[in-house]
mmCIF file of C-alpha atoms in Angstrom:
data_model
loop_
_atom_site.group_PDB
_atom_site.id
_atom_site.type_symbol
_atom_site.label_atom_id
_atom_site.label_comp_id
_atom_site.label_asym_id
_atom_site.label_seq_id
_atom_site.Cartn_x
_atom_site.Cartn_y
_atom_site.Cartn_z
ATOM 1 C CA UNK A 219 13.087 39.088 39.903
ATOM 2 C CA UNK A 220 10.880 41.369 37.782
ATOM 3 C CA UNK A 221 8.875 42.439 41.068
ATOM 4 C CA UNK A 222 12.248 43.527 42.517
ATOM 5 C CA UNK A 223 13.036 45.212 39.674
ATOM 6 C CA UNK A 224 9.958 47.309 39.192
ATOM 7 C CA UNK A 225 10.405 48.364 42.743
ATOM 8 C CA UNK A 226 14.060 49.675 42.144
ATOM 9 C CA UNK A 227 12.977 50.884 39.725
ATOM 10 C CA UNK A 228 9.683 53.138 41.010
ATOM 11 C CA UNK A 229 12.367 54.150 43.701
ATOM 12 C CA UNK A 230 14.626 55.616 40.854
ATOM 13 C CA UNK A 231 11.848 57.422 39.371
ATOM 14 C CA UNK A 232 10.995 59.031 42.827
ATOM 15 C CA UNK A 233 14.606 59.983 43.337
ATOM 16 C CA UNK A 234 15.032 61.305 39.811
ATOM 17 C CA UNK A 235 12.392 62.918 38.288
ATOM 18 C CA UNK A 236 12.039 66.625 39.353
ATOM 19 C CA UNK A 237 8.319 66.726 38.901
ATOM 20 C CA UNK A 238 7.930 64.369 41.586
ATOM 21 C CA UNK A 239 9.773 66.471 44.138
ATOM 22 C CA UNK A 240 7.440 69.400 43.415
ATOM 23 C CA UNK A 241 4.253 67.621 43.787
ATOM 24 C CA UNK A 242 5.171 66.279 47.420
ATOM 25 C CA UNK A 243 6.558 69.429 48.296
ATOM 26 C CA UNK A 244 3.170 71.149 46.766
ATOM 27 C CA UNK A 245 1.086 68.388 48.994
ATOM 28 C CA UNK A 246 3.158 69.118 51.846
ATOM 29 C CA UNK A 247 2.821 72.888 51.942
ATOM 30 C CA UNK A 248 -1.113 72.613 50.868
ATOM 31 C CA UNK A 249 -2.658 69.689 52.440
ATOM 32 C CA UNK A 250 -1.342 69.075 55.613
ATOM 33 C CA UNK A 251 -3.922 68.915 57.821
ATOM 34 C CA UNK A 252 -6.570 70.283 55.134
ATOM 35 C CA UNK A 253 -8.878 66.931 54.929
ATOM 36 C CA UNK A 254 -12.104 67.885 56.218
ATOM 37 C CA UNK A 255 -12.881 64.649 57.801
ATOM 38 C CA UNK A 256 -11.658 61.392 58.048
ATOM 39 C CA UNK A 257 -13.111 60.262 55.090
ATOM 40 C CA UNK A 258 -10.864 58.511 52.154
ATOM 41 C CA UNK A 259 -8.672 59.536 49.838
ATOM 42 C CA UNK A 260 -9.249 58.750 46.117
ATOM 43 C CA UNK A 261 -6.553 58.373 44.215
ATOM 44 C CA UNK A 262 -8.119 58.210 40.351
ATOM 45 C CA UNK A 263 -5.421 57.111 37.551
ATOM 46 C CA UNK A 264 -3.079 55.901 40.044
ATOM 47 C CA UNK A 265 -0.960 53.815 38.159
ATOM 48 C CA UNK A 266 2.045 52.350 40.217
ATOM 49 C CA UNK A 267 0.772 54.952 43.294
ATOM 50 C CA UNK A 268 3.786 57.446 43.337
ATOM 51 C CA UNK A 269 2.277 60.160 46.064
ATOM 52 C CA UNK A 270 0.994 57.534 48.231
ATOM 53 C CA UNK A 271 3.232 58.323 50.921
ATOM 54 C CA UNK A 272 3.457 61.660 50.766
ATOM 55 C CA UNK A 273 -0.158 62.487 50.807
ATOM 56 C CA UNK A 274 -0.367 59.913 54.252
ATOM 57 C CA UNK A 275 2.260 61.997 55.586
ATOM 58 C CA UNK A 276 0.125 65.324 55.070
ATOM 59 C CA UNK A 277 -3.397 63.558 55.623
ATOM 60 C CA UNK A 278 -2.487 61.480 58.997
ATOM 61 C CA UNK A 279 -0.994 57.682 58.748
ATOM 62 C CA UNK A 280 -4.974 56.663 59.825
ATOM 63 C CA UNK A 281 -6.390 58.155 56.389
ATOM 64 C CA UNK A 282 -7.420 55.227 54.410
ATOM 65 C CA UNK A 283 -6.616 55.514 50.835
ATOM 66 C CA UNK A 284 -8.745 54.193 48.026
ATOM 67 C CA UNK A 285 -6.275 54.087 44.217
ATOM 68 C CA UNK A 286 -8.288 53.162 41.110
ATOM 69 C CA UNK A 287 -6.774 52.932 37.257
ATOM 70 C CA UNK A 288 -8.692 52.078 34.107
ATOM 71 C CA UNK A 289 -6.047 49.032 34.159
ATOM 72 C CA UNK A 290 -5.082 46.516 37.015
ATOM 73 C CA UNK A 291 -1.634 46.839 39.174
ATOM 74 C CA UNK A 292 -0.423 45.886 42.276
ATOM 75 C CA UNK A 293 -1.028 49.115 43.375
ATOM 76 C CA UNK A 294 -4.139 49.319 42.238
ATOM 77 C CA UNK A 295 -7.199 48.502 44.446
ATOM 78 C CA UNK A 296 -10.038 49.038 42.104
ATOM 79 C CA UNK A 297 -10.464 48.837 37.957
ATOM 80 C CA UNK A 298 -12.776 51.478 37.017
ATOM 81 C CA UNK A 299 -13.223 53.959 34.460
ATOM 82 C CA UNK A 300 -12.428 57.455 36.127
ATOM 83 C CA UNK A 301 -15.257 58.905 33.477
ATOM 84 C CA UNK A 302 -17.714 56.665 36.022
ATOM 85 C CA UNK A 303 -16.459 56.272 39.312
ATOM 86 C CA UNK A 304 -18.229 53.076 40.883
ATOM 87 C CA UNK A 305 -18.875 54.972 44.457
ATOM 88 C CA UNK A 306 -21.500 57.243 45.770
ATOM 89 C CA UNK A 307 -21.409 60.349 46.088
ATOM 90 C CA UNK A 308 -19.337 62.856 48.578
ATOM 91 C CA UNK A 309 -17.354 59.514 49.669
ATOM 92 C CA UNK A 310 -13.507 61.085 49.775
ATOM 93 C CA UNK A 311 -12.448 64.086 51.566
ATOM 94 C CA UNK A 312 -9.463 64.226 48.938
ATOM 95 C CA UNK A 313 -9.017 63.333 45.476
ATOM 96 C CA UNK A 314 -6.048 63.280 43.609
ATOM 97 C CA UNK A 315 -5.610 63.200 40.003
ATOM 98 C CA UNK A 316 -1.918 63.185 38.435
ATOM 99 C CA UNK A 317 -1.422 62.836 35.073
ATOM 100 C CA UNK A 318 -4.299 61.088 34.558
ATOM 101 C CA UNK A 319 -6.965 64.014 32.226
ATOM 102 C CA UNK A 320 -4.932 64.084 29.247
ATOM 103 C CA UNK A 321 -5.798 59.987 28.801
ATOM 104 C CA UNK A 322 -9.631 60.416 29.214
ATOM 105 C CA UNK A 323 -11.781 61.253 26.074
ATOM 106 C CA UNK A 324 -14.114 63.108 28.275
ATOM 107 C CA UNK A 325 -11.864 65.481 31.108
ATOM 108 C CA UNK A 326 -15.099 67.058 32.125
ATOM 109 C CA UNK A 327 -16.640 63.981 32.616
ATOM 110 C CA UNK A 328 -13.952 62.679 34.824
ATOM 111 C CA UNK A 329 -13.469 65.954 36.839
ATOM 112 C CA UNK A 330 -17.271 66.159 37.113
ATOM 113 C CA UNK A 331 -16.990 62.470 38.840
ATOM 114 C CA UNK A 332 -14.316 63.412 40.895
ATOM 115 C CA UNK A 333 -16.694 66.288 42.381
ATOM 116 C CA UNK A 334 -19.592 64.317 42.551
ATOM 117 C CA UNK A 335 -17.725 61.832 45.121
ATOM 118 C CA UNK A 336 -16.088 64.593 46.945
ATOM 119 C CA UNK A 337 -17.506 65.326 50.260
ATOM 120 C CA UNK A 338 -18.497 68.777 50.741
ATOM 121 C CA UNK A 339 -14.873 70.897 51.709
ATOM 122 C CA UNK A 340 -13.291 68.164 49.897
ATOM 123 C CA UNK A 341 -10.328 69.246 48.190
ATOM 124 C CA UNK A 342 -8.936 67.837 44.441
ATOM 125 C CA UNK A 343 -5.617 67.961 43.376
ATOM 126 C CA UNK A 344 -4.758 67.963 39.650
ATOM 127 C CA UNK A 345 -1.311 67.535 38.062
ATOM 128 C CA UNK A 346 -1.696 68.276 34.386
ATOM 129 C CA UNK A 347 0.614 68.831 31.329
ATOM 130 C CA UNK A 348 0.989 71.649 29.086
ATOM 131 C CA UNK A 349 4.222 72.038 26.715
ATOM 132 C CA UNK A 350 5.380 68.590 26.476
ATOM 133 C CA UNK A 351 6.114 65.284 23.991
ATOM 134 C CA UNK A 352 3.217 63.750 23.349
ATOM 135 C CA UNK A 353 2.756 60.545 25.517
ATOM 136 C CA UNK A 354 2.147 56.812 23.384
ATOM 137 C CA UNK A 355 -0.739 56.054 25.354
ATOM 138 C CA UNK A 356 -4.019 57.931 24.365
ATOM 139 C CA UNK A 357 -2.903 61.434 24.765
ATOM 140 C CA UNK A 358 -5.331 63.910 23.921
ATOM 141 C CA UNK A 359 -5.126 67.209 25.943
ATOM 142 C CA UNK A 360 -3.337 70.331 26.860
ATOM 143 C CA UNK A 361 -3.700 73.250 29.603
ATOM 144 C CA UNK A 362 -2.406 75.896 30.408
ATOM 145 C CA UNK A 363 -2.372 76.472 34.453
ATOM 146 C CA UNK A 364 -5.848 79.017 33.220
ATOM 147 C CA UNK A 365 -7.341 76.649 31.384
ATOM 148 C CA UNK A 366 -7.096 73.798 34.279
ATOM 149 C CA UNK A 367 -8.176 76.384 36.692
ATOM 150 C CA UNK A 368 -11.321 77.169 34.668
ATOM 151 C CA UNK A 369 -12.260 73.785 33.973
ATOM 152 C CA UNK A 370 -12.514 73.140 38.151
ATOM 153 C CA UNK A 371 -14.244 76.285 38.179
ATOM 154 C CA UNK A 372 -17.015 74.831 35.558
ATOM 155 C CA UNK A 373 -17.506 71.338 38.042
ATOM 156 C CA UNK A 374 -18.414 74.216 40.496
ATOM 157 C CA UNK A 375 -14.920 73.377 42.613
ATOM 158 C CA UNK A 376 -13.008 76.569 43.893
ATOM 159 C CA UNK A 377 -9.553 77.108 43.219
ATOM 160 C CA UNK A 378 -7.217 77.553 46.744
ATOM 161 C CA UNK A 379 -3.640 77.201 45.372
ATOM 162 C CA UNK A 380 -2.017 76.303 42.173
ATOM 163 C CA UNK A 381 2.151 76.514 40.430
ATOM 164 C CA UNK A 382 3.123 76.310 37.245
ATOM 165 C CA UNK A 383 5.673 73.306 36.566
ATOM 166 C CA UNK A 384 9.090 74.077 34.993
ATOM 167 C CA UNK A 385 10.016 76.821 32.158
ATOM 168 C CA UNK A 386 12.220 76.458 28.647
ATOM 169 C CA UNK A 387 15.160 75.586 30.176
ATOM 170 C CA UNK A 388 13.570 72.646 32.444
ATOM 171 C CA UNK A 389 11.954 71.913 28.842
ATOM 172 C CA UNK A 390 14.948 71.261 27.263
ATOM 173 C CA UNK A 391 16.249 69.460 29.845
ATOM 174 C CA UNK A 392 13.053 67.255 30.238
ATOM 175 C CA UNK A 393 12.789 66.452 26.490
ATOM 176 C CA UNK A 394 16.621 65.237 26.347
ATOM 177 C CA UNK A 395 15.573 62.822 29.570
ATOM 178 C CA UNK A 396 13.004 61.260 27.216
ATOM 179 C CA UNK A 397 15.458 60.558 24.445
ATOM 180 C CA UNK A 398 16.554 57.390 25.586
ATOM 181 C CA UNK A 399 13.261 55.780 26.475
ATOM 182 C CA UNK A 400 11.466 57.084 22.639
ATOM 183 C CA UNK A 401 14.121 55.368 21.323
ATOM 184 C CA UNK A 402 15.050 52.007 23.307
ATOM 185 C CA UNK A 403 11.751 51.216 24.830
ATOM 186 C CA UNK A 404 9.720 50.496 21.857
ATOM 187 C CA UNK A 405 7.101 49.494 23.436
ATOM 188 C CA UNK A 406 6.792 51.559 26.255
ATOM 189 C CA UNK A 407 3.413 51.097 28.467
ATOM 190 C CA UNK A 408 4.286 53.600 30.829
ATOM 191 C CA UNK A 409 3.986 52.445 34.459
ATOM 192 C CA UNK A 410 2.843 48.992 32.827
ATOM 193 C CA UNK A 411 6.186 48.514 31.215
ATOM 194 C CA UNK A 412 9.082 46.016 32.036
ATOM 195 C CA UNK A 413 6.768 43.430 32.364
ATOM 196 C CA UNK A 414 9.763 40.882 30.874
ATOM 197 C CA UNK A 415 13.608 40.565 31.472
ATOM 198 C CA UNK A 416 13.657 42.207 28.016
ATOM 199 C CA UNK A 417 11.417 44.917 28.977
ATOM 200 C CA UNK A 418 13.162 45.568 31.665
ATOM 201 C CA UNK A 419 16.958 45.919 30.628
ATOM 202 C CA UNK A 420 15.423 47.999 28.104
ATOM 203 C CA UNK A 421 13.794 50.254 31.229
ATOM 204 C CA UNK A 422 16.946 49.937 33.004
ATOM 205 C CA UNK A 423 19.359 51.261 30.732
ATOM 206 C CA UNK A 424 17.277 54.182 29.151
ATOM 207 C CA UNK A 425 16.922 54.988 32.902
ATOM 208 C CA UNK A 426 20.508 55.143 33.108
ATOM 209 C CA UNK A 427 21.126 57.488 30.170
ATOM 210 C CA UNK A 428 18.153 59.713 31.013
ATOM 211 C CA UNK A 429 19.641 60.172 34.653
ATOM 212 C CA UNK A 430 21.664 62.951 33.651
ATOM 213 C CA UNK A 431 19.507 65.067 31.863
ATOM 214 C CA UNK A 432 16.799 64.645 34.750
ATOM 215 C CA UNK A 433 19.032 65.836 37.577
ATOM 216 C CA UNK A 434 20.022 68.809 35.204
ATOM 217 C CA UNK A 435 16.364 69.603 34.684
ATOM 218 C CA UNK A 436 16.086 69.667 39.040
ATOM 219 C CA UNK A 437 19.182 72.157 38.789
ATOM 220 C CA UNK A 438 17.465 74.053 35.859
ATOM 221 C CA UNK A 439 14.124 74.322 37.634
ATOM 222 C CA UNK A 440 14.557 77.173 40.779
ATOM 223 C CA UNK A 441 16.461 78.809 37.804
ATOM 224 C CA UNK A 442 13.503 78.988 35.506
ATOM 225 C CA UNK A 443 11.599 80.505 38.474
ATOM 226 C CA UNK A 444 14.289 82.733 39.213
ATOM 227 C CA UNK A 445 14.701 84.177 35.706
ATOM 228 C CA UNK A 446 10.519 84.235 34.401
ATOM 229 C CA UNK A 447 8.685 83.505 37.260
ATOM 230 C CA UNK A 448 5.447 84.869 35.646
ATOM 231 C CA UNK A 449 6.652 83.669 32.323
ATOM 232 C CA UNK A 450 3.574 81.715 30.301
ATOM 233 C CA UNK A 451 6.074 79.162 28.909
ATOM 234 C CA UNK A 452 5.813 76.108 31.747
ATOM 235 C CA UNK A 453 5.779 72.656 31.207
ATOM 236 C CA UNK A 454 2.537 71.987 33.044
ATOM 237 C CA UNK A 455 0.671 72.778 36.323
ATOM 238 C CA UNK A 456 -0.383 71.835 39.928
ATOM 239 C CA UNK A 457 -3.403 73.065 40.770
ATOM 240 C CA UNK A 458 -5.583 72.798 43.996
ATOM 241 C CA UNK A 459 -9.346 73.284 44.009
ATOM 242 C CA UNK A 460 -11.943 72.984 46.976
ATOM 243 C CA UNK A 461 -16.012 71.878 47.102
ATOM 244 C CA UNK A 462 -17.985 74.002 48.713
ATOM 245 C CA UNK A 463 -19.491 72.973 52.106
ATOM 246 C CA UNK A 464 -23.030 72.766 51.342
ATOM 247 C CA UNK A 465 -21.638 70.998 48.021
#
């Protein structure tokens, strides 16, 4: 029952939350057909895996894909800290790394593994936050779409594409959506959450009420773009960085 539930509910998450749609349509438009080789895909911080299938559909369906988190999950094929990836090095032709710097007490540690393992014209993907809540578990750091940029730059990875993430209104919007979950799920593990029946009514029903507010934010989004698309107010960043070839 609570496997079918956490599967429901992953598929709600991937059908609500904006940021989702515009980091599969960022993989689509920017990797397809960009691996170097047919060497693995490292997914590091993968949690519950939610750009599994998009990056197979932009990679090739014969890609194998490798997903490691500092905690276990059925989605989770190895338990590592990301600051000390247990693989040699220039293993993955990709690596992928959503949401996942903010949690680390060293980021240039952990994007300094992620380059050591990437084979040369490897390419690393980074989703990263910038103006939002604070998260309950560990979070340390803030960029701005620069700052991420720069700190690629300083692993000696060079920057091919990169989009900011929403604006105020898609703020607004995105801090509402939270509401329900700050206040109902009290003890909210992210992606490790809804472990019980408790747990997961708790999920469920926040989900529910937060629905709303997440489909305004998608609505809110192209209008952000439309009305400051250079403005410096986003609420974080996507950005796409390559290792050189004799790397």
């Amino acid at each position: 029952m609570i496997d079918r539930f956490a599967t429901l509910y992953r598929l709600a998450l991937d059908l609500l939350l904006p940021e989702r749609t515009i980091v599969r349509r960022f993989i689509a438009a920017h990797l397809a057909g960009a691996a170097p080789s047919r060497s693995p895909c490292l997914d590091i911080g993968a949690g519950p895996d939610p750009y599994g299938t998009a990056l197979r559909r932009a990679l090739g369906p014969e890609t194998q894909f490798v997903t490691v988190d500092i905690s276990p999950g059925d989605r989770v094929r190895v338990v590592a800290d990301v600051q000390n990836l247990p693989f040699a090095d220039r293993r993955f032709s990709v690596v992928i790394a959503c949401h996942l710097l903010q949690h680390v007490t060293d980021p240039r540690a952990a994007v300094a593994e992620a380059a050591r393992v990437l084979s040369p014209g490897g390419l690393i993907l980074v989703v990263h936050p910038f103006i939002t809540l604070q998260g309950r578990d560990r979070d340390l750091w803030r960029w701005t779409l620069d700052g991420m940029t720069l700190e690629l730059e300083r692993a000696g990875l060079t920057p091919v594409a990169a989009r900011s993430i929403g604006g105020p209104l898609y703020a607004v919007a995105s801090i509402m959506a939270s509401v329900p979950g700050r206040l109902l799920v009290t003890r909210r593990q992210g992606w490790r959450s809804g472990r019980t029946p408790a747990d997961a009514l708790r999920l469920g029903f926040s989900l529910l009420l937060a629905a709303p507010f997440h489909t305004l934010a998608r609505l809110l989004e192209p209008l952000d773009r439309a009305l400051w698309p250079h403005a410096p107010f986003h609420v974080g960043g996507i950005v796409l960085a390559r290792k050189a070839d004799h790397g």
